[in-house]
Amino acid sequence: MIIQYGQALSNYLYDVFVAKFDFWLAFGLIAQLFFTARFLVQWIASERAGNSVVPMAFWFCSMGGGLMTLVYGVVKREPVIILGQALATIIYVRNIMLIWKNRGSASKTLDR
C-alpha cells in the first residue's frame, strides 16, 4: 500500500513538473523565485539593521514577482492567481509611492 502511494506521488510529480514542462511553467517558477526572494532581502536587511526593517528592494521584489505571477495567471487563465496578484500588486505599488513621497518630504525638511 505504501509503495502504491509512493508510485502515485511519483507519477503525479512527474506529470506536473516534467511531462507538462514548458515556457510558461518555467516563467511561473521564476516568478515565484523572484517573489520569494523578497523574504531573503528583508531578512538580510533586518539582520544588518539589528531590528525588523522592510527595505525598498523588498517592495520591488514583491512587485516584480507579483506582476510576473499575474502574467502567468492570465496566460493560464487562473482566476485565483489573477485576483490575488492584481490586488496585491496595487498594494506593492502604493507602498513604493508612499516611500518615495516620504523620502521627498524628508529631504525637503533637511534642506530647510
mmCIF file of N, CA and C in Angstrom:
data_model
loop_
_atom_site.group_PDB
_atom_site.id
_atom_site.type_symbol
_atom_site.label_atom_id
_atom_site.label_comp_id
_atom_site.label_asym_id
_atom_site.label_seq_id
_atom_site.Cartn_x
_atom_site.Cartn_y
_atom_site.Cartn_z
ATOM 1 N N MET A 1 0.827 -1.198 0.000
ATOM 2 C CA MET A 1 0.000 0.000 0.000
ATOM 3 C C MET A 1 0.871 1.261 0.000
ATOM 4 N N ILE A 2 1.900 1.297 0.832
ATOM 5 C CA ILE A 2 2.791 2.457 0.869
ATOM 6 C C ILE A 2 3.509 2.599 -0.466
ATOM 7 N N ILE A 3 3.883 1.482 -1.053
ATOM 8 C CA ILE A 3 4.558 1.514 -2.350
ATOM 9 C C ILE A 3 3.634 2.092 -3.418
ATOM 10 N N GLN A 4 2.345 1.745 -3.362
ATOM 11 C CA GLN A 4 1.381 2.287 -4.328
ATOM 12 C C GLN A 4 1.252 3.799 -4.185
ATOM 13 N N TYR A 5 1.198 4.290 -2.941
ATOM 14 C CA TYR A 5 1.118 5.736 -2.709
ATOM 15 C C TYR A 5 2.382 6.421 -3.202
ATOM 16 N N GLY A 6 3.521 5.803 -2.960
ATOM 17 C CA GLY A 6 4.787 6.356 -3.437
ATOM 18 C C GLY A 6 4.836 6.434 -4.950
ATOM 19 N N GLN A 7 4.359 5.390 -5.610
ATOM 20 C CA GLN A 7 4.330 5.386 -7.074
ATOM 21 C C GLN A 7 3.336 6.413 -7.607
ATOM 22 N N ALA A 8 2.194 6.529 -6.954
ATOM 23 C CA ALA A 8 1.192 7.516 -7.378
ATOM 24 C C ALA A 8 1.743 8.932 -7.221
ATOM 25 N N LEU A 9 2.416 9.189 -6.113
ATOM 26 C CA LEU A 9 3.020 10.505 -5.890
ATOM 27 C C LEU A 9 4.106 10.769 -6.923
ATOM 28 N N SER A 10 4.920 9.781 -7.186
ATOM 29 C CA SER A 10 5.979 9.907 -8.187
ATOM 30 C C SER A 10 5.393 10.210 -9.561
ATOM 31 N N ASN A 11 4.342 9.506 -9.934
ATOM 32 C CA ASN A 11 3.680 9.747 -11.223
ATOM 33 C C ASN A 11 3.084 11.149 -11.290
ATOM 34 N N TYR A 12 2.472 11.574 -10.198
ATOM 35 C CA TYR A 12 1.879 12.911 -10.141
ATOM 36 C C TYR A 12 2.952 13.983 -10.314
ATOM 37 N N LEU A 13 4.037 13.878 -9.545
ATOM 38 C CA LEU A 13 5.113 14.869 -9.622
ATOM 39 C C LEU A 13 5.760 14.878 -11.003
ATOM 40 N N TYR A 14 5.919 13.720 -11.592
ATOM 41 C CA TYR A 14 6.462 13.646 -12.950
ATOM 42 C C TYR A 14 5.537 14.371 -13.924
ATOM 43 N N ASP A 15 4.250 14.119 -13.809
ATOM 44 C CA ASP A 15 3.273 14.751 -14.693
ATOM 45 C C ASP A 15 3.287 16.268 -14.543
ATOM 46 N N VAL A 16 3.337 16.740 -13.313
ATOM 47 C CA VAL A 16 3.281 18.182 -13.053
ATOM 48 C C VAL A 16 4.562 18.894 -13.476
ATOM 49 N N PHE A 17 5.724 18.349 -13.117
ATOM 50 C CA PHE A 17 6.983 19.073 -13.301
ATOM 51 C C PHE A 17 7.795 18.672 -14.528
ATOM 52 N N VAL A 18 7.563 17.501 -15.089
ATOM 53 C CA VAL A 18 8.376 17.054 -16.222
ATOM 54 C C VAL A 18 7.538 16.959 -17.499
ATOM 55 N N ALA A 19 6.486 16.182 -17.465
ATOM 56 C CA ALA A 19 5.684 15.952 -18.671
ATOM 57 C C ALA A 19 5.042 17.239 -19.182
ATOM 58 N N LYS A 20 4.645 18.112 -18.288
ATOM 59 C CA LYS A 20 3.969 19.352 -18.691
ATOM 60 C C LYS A 20 4.902 20.559 -18.679
ATOM 61 N N PHE A 21 6.211 20.321 -18.635
ATOM 62 C CA PHE A 21 7.165 21.431 -18.582
ATOM 63 C C PHE A 21 7.157 22.181 -19.905
ATOM 64 N N ASP A 22 6.969 23.490 -19.827
ATOM 65 C CA ASP A 22 7.010 24.347 -20.996
ATOM 66 C C ASP A 22 7.499 25.726 -20.566
ATOM 67 N N PHE A 23 7.498 26.663 -21.503
ATOM 68 C CA PHE A 23 7.971 28.013 -21.214
ATOM 69 C C PHE A 23 7.210 28.637 -20.054
ATOM 70 N N TRP A 24 5.899 28.493 -20.037
ATOM 71 C CA TRP A 24 5.091 29.160 -19.023
ATOM 72 C C TRP A 24 5.286 28.568 -17.635
ATOM 73 N N LEU A 25 5.544 27.280 -17.567
ATOM 74 C CA LEU A 25 5.864 26.689 -16.266
ATOM 75 C C LEU A 25 7.186 27.255 -15.761
ATOM 76 N N ALA A 26 8.177 27.340 -16.642
ATOM 77 C CA ALA A 26 9.467 27.925 -16.255
ATOM 78 C C ALA A 26 9.281 29.383 -15.832
ATOM 79 N N PHE A 27 8.478 30.127 -16.587
ATOM 80 C CA PHE A 27 8.201 31.528 -16.264
ATOM 81 C C PHE A 27 7.547 31.646 -14.888
ATOM 82 N N GLY A 28 6.558 30.802 -14.630
ATOM 83 C CA GLY A 28 5.866 30.823 -13.340
ATOM 84 C C GLY A 28 6.784 30.469 -12.185
ATOM 85 N N LEU A 29 7.669 29.504 -12.396
ATOM 86 C CA LEU A 29 8.621 29.136 -11.342
ATOM 87 C C LEU A 29 9.609 30.265 -11.064
ATOM 88 N N ILE A 30 10.083 30.924 -12.116
ATOM 89 C CA ILE A 30 10.986 32.068 -11.941
ATOM 90 C C ILE A 30 10.257 33.200 -11.227
ATOM 91 N N ALA A 31 8.996 33.422 -11.573
ATOM 92 C CA ALA A 31 8.194 34.449 -10.900
ATOM 93 C C ALA A 31 8.100 34.157 -9.404
ATOM 94 N N GLN A 32 7.853 32.901 -9.060
ATOM 95 C CA GLN A 32 7.761 32.525 -7.641
ATOM 96 C C GLN A 32 9.093 32.706 -6.930
ATOM 97 N N LEU A 33 10.189 32.362 -7.609
ATOM 98 C CA LEU A 33 11.517 32.558 -7.011
ATOM 99 C C LEU A 33 11.787 34.039 -6.767
ATOM 100 N N PHE A 34 11.433 34.878 -7.734
ATOM 101 C CA PHE A 34 11.615 36.321 -7.602
ATOM 102 C C PHE A 34 10.781 36.856 -6.442
ATOM 103 N N PHE A 35 9.547 36.404 -6.364
ATOM 104 C CA PHE A 35 8.660 36.829 -5.284
ATOM 105 C C PHE A 35 9.187 36.356 -3.931
ATOM 106 N N THR A 36 9.670 35.125 -3.874
ATOM 107 C CA THR A 36 10.188 34.560 -2.629
ATOM 108 C C THR A 36 11.477 35.245 -2.198
ATOM 109 N N ALA A 37 12.241 35.766 -3.144
ATOM 110 C CA ALA A 37 13.499 36.448 -2.826
ATOM 111 C C ALA A 37 13.278 37.634 -1.897
ATOM 112 N N ARG A 38 12.086 38.179 -1.890
ATOM 113 C CA ARG A 38 11.807 39.336 -1.036
ATOM 114 C C ARG A 38 12.003 39.001 0.434
ATOM 115 N N PHE A 39 11.711 37.765 0.819
ATOM 116 C CA PHE A 39 11.901 37.375 2.211
ATOM 117 C C PHE A 39 13.377 37.337 2.575
ATOM 118 N N LEU A 40 14.202 36.870 1.651
ATOM 119 C CA LEU A 40 15.646 36.859 1.876
ATOM 120 C C LEU A 40 16.174 38.289 1.985
ATOM 121 N N VAL A 41 15.701 39.166 1.108
ATOM 122 C CA VAL A 41 16.097 40.578 1.132
ATOM 123 C C VAL A 41 15.725 41.210 2.472
ATOM 124 N N GLN A 42 14.515 40.962 2.931
ATOM 125 C CA GLN A 42 14.048 41.542 4.194
ATOM 126 C C GLN A 42 14.824 40.979 5.375
ATOM 127 N N TRP A 43 15.103 39.712 5.360
ATOM 128 C CA TRP A 43 15.832 39.065 6.447
ATOM 129 C C TRP A 43 17.248 39.629 6.551
ATOM 130 N N ILE A 44 17.947 39.732 5.424
ATOM 131 C CA ILE A 44 19.313 40.265 5.433
ATOM 132 C C ILE A 44 19.320 41.711 5.912
ATOM 133 N N ALA A 45 18.394 42.522 5.414
ATOM 134 C CA ALA A 45 18.325 43.931 5.828
ATOM 135 C C ALA A 45 18.036 44.048 7.318
ATOM 136 N N SER A 46 17.158 43.213 7.834
ATOM 137 C CA SER A 46 16.828 43.252 9.262
ATOM 138 C C SER A 46 18.014 42.823 10.114
ATOM 139 N N GLU A 47 18.725 41.800 9.681
ATOM 140 C CA GLU A 47 19.912 41.355 10.427
ATOM 141 C C GLU A 47 20.966 42.450 10.459
ATOM 142 N N ARG A 48 21.159 43.122 9.353
ATOM 143 C CA ARG A 48 22.150 44.210 9.298
ATOM 144 C C ARG A 48 21.741 45.383 10.183
ATOM 145 N N ALA A 49 20.445 45.684 10.207
ATOM 146 C CA ALA A 49 19.952 46.819 10.999
ATOM 147 C C ALA A 49 19.821 46.478 12.477
ATOM 148 N N GLY A 50 19.729 45.203 12.789
ATOM 149 C CA GLY A 50 19.565 44.801 14.180
ATOM 150 C C GLY A 50 18.129 44.865 14.665
ATOM 151 N N ASN A 51 17.207 45.163 13.778
ATOM 152 C CA ASN A 51 15.775 45.131 14.086
ATOM 153 C C ASN A 51 15.004 44.899 12.788
ATOM 154 N N SER A 52 13.711 44.708 12.898
ATOM 155 C CA SER A 52 12.909 44.393 11.722
ATOM 156 C C SER A 52 12.726 45.629 10.844
ATOM 157 N N VAL A 53 13.171 45.531 9.606
ATOM 158 C CA VAL A 53 13.006 46.612 8.633
ATOM 159 C C VAL A 53 12.476 46.018 7.332
ATOM 160 N N VAL A 54 11.847 46.864 6.542
ATOM 161 C CA VAL A 54 11.353 46.450 5.227
ATOM 162 C C VAL A 54 11.998 47.382 4.198
ATOM 163 N N PRO A 55 13.063 46.919 3.552
ATOM 164 C CA PRO A 55 13.774 47.782 2.603
ATOM 165 C C PRO A 55 12.998 47.968 1.299
ATOM 166 N N MET A 56 13.386 48.982 0.548
ATOM 167 C CA MET A 56 12.742 49.264 -0.736
ATOM 168 C C MET A 56 12.851 48.065 -1.683
ATOM 169 N N ALA A 57 13.967 47.358 -1.633
ATOM 170 C CA ALA A 57 14.150 46.186 -2.502
ATOM 171 C C ALA A 57 13.076 45.131 -2.249
ATOM 172 N N PHE A 58 12.587 45.044 -1.018
ATOM 173 C CA PHE A 58 11.507 44.112 -0.690
ATOM 174 C C PHE A 58 10.283 44.408 -1.549
ATOM 175 N N TRP A 59 9.942 45.689 -1.662
ATOM 176 C CA TRP A 59 8.753 46.067 -2.420
ATOM 177 C C TRP A 59 8.962 45.873 -3.914
ATOM 178 N N PHE A 60 10.191 46.100 -4.401
ATOM 179 C CA PHE A 60 10.459 45.864 -5.818
ATOM 180 C C PHE A 60 10.409 44.373 -6.146
ATOM 181 N N CYS A 61 10.930 43.532 -5.257
ATOM 182 C CA CYS A 61 10.815 42.075 -5.461
ATOM 183 C C CYS A 61 9.349 41.655 -5.419
ATOM 184 N N SER A 62 8.595 42.246 -4.499
ATOM 185 C CA SER A 62 7.164 41.940 -4.399
ATOM 186 C C SER A 62 6.443 42.311 -5.687
ATOM 187 N N MET A 63 6.713 43.527 -6.176
ATOM 188 C CA MET A 63 6.035 44.000 -7.369
ATOM 189 C C MET A 63 6.470 43.199 -8.599
ATOM 190 N N GLY A 64 7.765 42.983 -8.762
ATOM 191 C CA GLY A 64 8.254 42.236 -9.921
ATOM 192 C C GLY A 64 7.742 40.807 -9.940
ATOM 193 N N GLY A 65 7.889 40.124 -8.817
ATOM 194 C CA GLY A 65 7.407 38.746 -8.730
ATOM 195 C C GLY A 65 5.900 38.665 -8.845
ATOM 196 N N GLY A 66 5.211 39.637 -8.242
ATOM 197 C CA GLY A 66 3.750 39.665 -8.315
ATOM 198 C C GLY A 66 3.249 39.901 -9.733
ATOM 199 N N LEU A 67 3.889 40.829 -10.451
ATOM 200 C CA LEU A 67 3.480 41.089 -11.836
ATOM 201 C C LEU A 67 3.756 39.885 -12.733
ATOM 202 N N MET A 68 4.911 39.244 -12.517
ATOM 203 C CA MET A 68 5.219 38.047 -13.307
ATOM 204 C C MET A 68 4.213 36.933 -13.017
ATOM 205 N N THR A 69 3.860 36.772 -11.742
ATOM 206 C CA THR A 69 2.875 35.755 -11.373
ATOM 207 C C THR A 69 1.504 36.112 -11.944
ATOM 208 N N LEU A 70 1.181 37.399 -11.974
ATOM 209 C CA LEU A 70 -0.076 37.845 -12.582
ATOM 210 C C LEU A 70 -0.112 37.496 -14.070
ATOM 211 N N VAL A 71 0.975 37.755 -14.775
ATOM 212 C CA VAL A 71 1.048 37.400 -16.198
ATOM 213 C C VAL A 71 0.853 35.895 -16.367
ATOM 214 N N TYR A 72 1.516 35.116 -15.532
ATOM 215 C CA TYR A 72 1.367 33.660 -15.576
ATOM 216 C C TYR A 72 -0.101 33.266 -15.373
ATOM 217 N N GLY A 73 -0.750 33.875 -14.377
ATOM 218 C CA GLY A 73 -2.153 33.570 -14.102
ATOM 219 C C GLY A 73 -3.069 33.927 -15.254
ATOM 220 N N VAL A 74 -2.793 35.057 -15.909
ATOM 221 C CA VAL A 74 -3.608 35.475 -17.055
ATOM 222 C C VAL A 74 -3.436 34.482 -18.205
ATOM 223 N N VAL A 75 -2.191 34.122 -18.494
ATOM 224 C CA VAL A 75 -1.934 33.186 -19.591
ATOM 225 C C VAL A 75 -2.564 31.828 -19.309
ATOM 226 N N LYS A 76 -2.465 31.368 -18.064
ATOM 227 C CA LYS A 76 -3.004 30.054 -17.693
ATOM 228 C C LYS A 76 -4.490 30.104 -17.345
ATOM 229 N N ARG A 77 -5.065 31.315 -17.343
ATOM 230 C CA ARG A 77 -6.490 31.513 -17.041
ATOM 231 C C ARG A 77 -6.860 30.983 -15.660
ATOM 232 N N GLU A 78 -6.071 31.414 -14.678
ATOM 233 C CA GLU A 78 -6.275 31.001 -13.287
ATOM 234 C C GLU A 78 -6.872 32.169 -12.501
ATOM 235 N N PRO A 79 -8.191 32.174 -12.255
ATOM 236 C CA PRO A 79 -8.825 33.316 -11.596
ATOM 237 C C PRO A 79 -8.305 33.575 -10.183
ATOM 238 N N VAL A 80 -7.935 32.552 -9.450
ATOM 239 C CA VAL A 80 -7.423 32.751 -8.088
ATOM 240 C C VAL A 80 -6.118 33.544 -8.137
ATOM 241 N N ILE A 81 -5.226 33.167 -9.035
ATOM 242 C CA ILE A 81 -3.950 33.875 -9.170
ATOM 243 C C ILE A 81 -4.184 35.289 -9.686
ATOM 244 N N ILE A 82 -5.045 35.437 -10.679
ATOM 245 C CA ILE A 82 -5.310 36.759 -11.255
ATOM 246 C C ILE A 82 -5.832 37.718 -10.194
ATOM 247 N N LEU A 83 -6.854 37.320 -9.461
ATOM 248 C CA LEU A 83 -7.434 38.206 -8.443
ATOM 249 C C LEU A 83 -6.438 38.504 -7.327
ATOM 250 N N GLY A 84 -5.784 37.479 -6.834
ATOM 251 C CA GLY A 84 -4.837 37.663 -5.729
ATOM 252 C C GLY A 84 -3.684 38.568 -6.101
ATOM 253 N N GLN A 85 -3.087 38.339 -7.257
ATOM 254 C CA GLN A 85 -1.917 39.126 -7.641
ATOM 255 C C GLN A 85 -2.290 40.525 -8.121
ATOM 256 N N ALA A 86 -3.440 40.679 -8.757
ATOM 257 C CA ALA A 86 -3.858 42.012 -9.202
ATOM 258 C C ALA A 86 -4.056 42.930 -8.002
ATOM 259 N N LEU A 87 -4.735 42.435 -6.988
ATOM 260 C CA LEU A 87 -4.964 43.250 -5.791
ATOM 261 C C LEU A 87 -3.669 43.484 -5.020
ATOM 262 N N ALA A 88 -2.843 42.462 -4.908
ATOM 263 C CA ALA A 88 -1.584 42.604 -4.172
ATOM 264 C C ALA A 88 -0.654 43.592 -4.867
ATOM 265 N N THR A 89 -0.624 43.575 -6.190
ATOM 266 C CA THR A 89 0.253 44.482 -6.929
ATOM 267 C C THR A 89 -0.115 45.934 -6.664
ATOM 268 N N ILE A 90 -1.389 46.212 -6.515
ATOM 269 C CA ILE A 90 -1.822 47.576 -6.180
ATOM 270 C C ILE A 90 -1.219 47.994 -4.838
ATOM 271 N N ILE A 91 -1.204 47.089 -3.883
ATOM 272 C CA ILE A 91 -0.635 47.388 -2.565
ATOM 273 C C ILE A 91 0.862 47.629 -2.671
ATOM 274 N N TYR A 92 1.559 46.823 -3.466
ATOM 275 C CA TYR A 92 3.008 47.000 -3.614
ATOM 276 C C TYR A 92 3.320 48.352 -4.237
ATOM 277 N N VAL A 93 2.586 48.710 -5.279
ATOM 278 C CA VAL A 93 2.804 49.999 -5.937
ATOM 279 C C VAL A 93 2.511 51.138 -4.968
ATOM 280 N N ARG A 94 1.454 51.019 -4.208
ATOM 281 C CA ARG A 94 1.099 52.073 -3.246
ATOM 282 C C ARG A 94 2.181 52.227 -2.183
ATOM 283 N N ASN A 95 2.725 51.135 -1.689
ATOM 284 C CA ASN A 95 3.796 51.228 -0.700
ATOM 285 C C ASN A 95 5.030 51.909 -1.279
ATOM 286 N N ILE A 96 5.369 51.599 -2.519
ATOM 287 C CA ILE A 96 6.509 52.263 -3.165
ATOM 288 C C ILE A 96 6.232 53.753 -3.308
ATOM 289 N N MET A 97 5.012 54.119 -3.688
ATOM 290 C CA MET A 97 4.651 55.534 -3.802
ATOM 291 C C MET A 97 4.778 56.245 -2.457
ATOM 292 N N LEU A 98 4.312 55.613 -1.386
ATOM 293 C CA LEU A 98 4.405 56.220 -0.056
ATOM 294 C C LEU A 98 5.856 56.399 0.381
ATOM 295 N N ILE A 99 6.692 55.420 0.095
ATOM 296 C CA ILE A 99 8.109 55.529 0.458
ATOM 297 C C ILE A 99 8.752 56.676 -0.300
ATOM 298 N N TRP A 100 8.502 56.762 -1.609
ATOM 299 C CA TRP A 100 9.072 57.855 -2.395
ATOM 300 C C TRP A 100 8.566 59.209 -1.912
ATOM 301 N N LYS A 101 7.287 59.283 -1.581
ATOM 302 C CA LYS A 101 6.710 60.531 -1.082
ATOM 303 C C LYS A 101 7.376 60.932 0.231
ATOM 304 N N ASN A 102 7.529 59.985 1.139
ATOM 305 C CA ASN A 102 8.145 60.289 2.430
ATOM 306 C C ASN A 102 9.620 60.622 2.299
ATOM 307 N N ARG A 103 10.308 60.001 1.374
ATOM 308 C CA ARG A 103 11.719 60.342 1.150
ATOM 309 C C ARG A 103 11.837 61.755 0.617
ATOM 310 N N GLY A 104 10.916 62.140 -0.260
ATOM 311 C CA GLY A 104 10.910 63.502 -0.787
ATOM 312 C C GLY A 104 10.626 64.513 0.305
ATOM 313 N N SER A 105 9.689 64.214 1.194
ATOM 314 C CA SER A 105 9.364 65.104 2.314
ATOM 315 C C SER A 105 10.533 65.212 3.273
ATOM 316 N N ALA A 106 11.209 64.106 3.523
ATOM 317 C CA ALA A 106 12.341 64.109 4.450
ATOM 318 C C ALA A 106 13.488 64.939 3.895
ATOM 319 N N SER A 107 13.746 64.852 2.596
ATOM 320 C CA SER A 107 14.845 65.626 2.025
ATOM 321 C C SER A 107 14.504 67.110 1.999
ATOM 322 N N LYS A 108 13.219 67.469 1.799
ATOM 323 C CA LYS A 108 12.819 68.875 1.827
ATOM 324 C C LYS A 108 12.971 69.438 3.235
ATOM 325 N N THR A 109 12.666 68.632 4.239
ATOM 326 C CA THR A 109 12.805 69.067 5.626
ATOM 327 C C THR A 109 14.272 69.304 5.957
ATOM 328 N N LEU A 110 15.149 68.461 5.477
ATOM 329 C CA LEU A 110 16.575 68.610 5.741
ATOM 330 C C LEU A 110 17.159 69.822 5.034
ATOM 331 N N ASP A 111 16.581 70.216 3.896
ATOM 332 C CA ASP A 111 17.087 71.351 3.128
ATOM 333 C C ASP A 111 16.780 72.690 3.792
ATOM 334 N N ARG A 112 15.815 72.723 4.686
ATOM 335 C CA ARG A 112 15.403 73.998 5.299
ATOM 336 C C ARG A 112 16.403 74.505 6.248
#
